[in-house]
Amino acid sequence: MSVHRLTDYHVHTPRCGHATGRMEEYVETAIAAGLAEIGFSDHLPMYWLPPERRDRSVAMAMEELEEYVADVLRLRERYPEIPIRLGVEADYIPGREEDLARLLEPYPWDYVIGSVHFIGDWGFDNPAEVRRFAEWNLSDLYARFFALEIQAARSGLFDIMAHIDLVKKFGHRPETDLRPVYREVAAALAQAGVAVELSTAGLRKPVGEVYPHPDLLAECCRHAVPIVINSDAHSPEEVAWGFADALALARAVGYRQVVRFSRRQRTAVDLD
Ligand code: ZN
Ligand code: FE
Ligand code: FE
Ligand code: ZN
């Protein structure tokens, strides 16, 4: 199955403090893989924290945001052979919606990816904080996590929701039946009008599974939630990583289209 209609919109840069390689190398991998487009979406600064608490190994510094945008726009001139989109991965922090909107406002984004990486002050996907899973009943944790995802989707701040079941990253799963939760999540995403990413990053993590779980992806398809296929690349060789398998899975659960973004307008593209 060919990936030539696909885009990779979830791509980091060394500015976030935990990715490697030059931006040019990410673009060149996308070209070599035959993707239709690439988009950068580095971690937005930790806008909700006071400057002294912003962790430079998690996200770019506030004073780097402008240079990040300029770098992406400059790469467009250098690589006319592939459209290069300007995106960003923004944390959803309840109560900080206006701060986020204000920070995003000045820039010509093609899309904004919304992520839940924090439950309160707990960066639950950070390997350094993994022991805090032990404090939770997993079914309560999943309920809390998905409630945040739904709230984020409904905020209207985001075009694409990232790794929509990231809470499973290290393999923690409740024994309860998640299907009713999946139905509720998919219905909420549909109602909010956001797209969801099918991310191959989970295959490279302890859980060893794409985000979202195939049952949740199937539920998204049933509710007509648009998808994009993303890698969440933190190194150049991860661009388009696992895309042929992801495309096969998307088709297997019923998807016939993916979506693309330009200046926050969404267009559907048929899969071949
Ligand atoms: Zn990252
Ligand atoms: Fe993320
Ligand atoms: Fe990411
Ligand atoms: Zn991510």
PDB file of C-alpha atoms and ligand atoms in Angstrom, residues 10 12 43 89 232 234, ligand 3:
ATOM      1  CA  HIS A  10       3.321  15.445  13.845  1.00  0.00           C
ATOM      2  CA  HIS A  12       9.288  17.639  16.225  1.00  0.00           C
ATOM      3  CA  HIS A  43       6.025  21.431  21.451  1.00  0.00           C
ATOM      4  CA  GLU A  89       1.671  20.667  19.399  1.00  0.00           C
ATOM      5  CA  ASP A 232       5.226  11.984  16.220  1.00  0.00           C
ATOM      6  CA  HIS A 234      11.502  12.991  17.353  1.00  0.00           C
TER       7      HIS A 234
HETATM    8 FE    FE B   3       4.602  15.109  19.692  1.00  0.00          FE
END
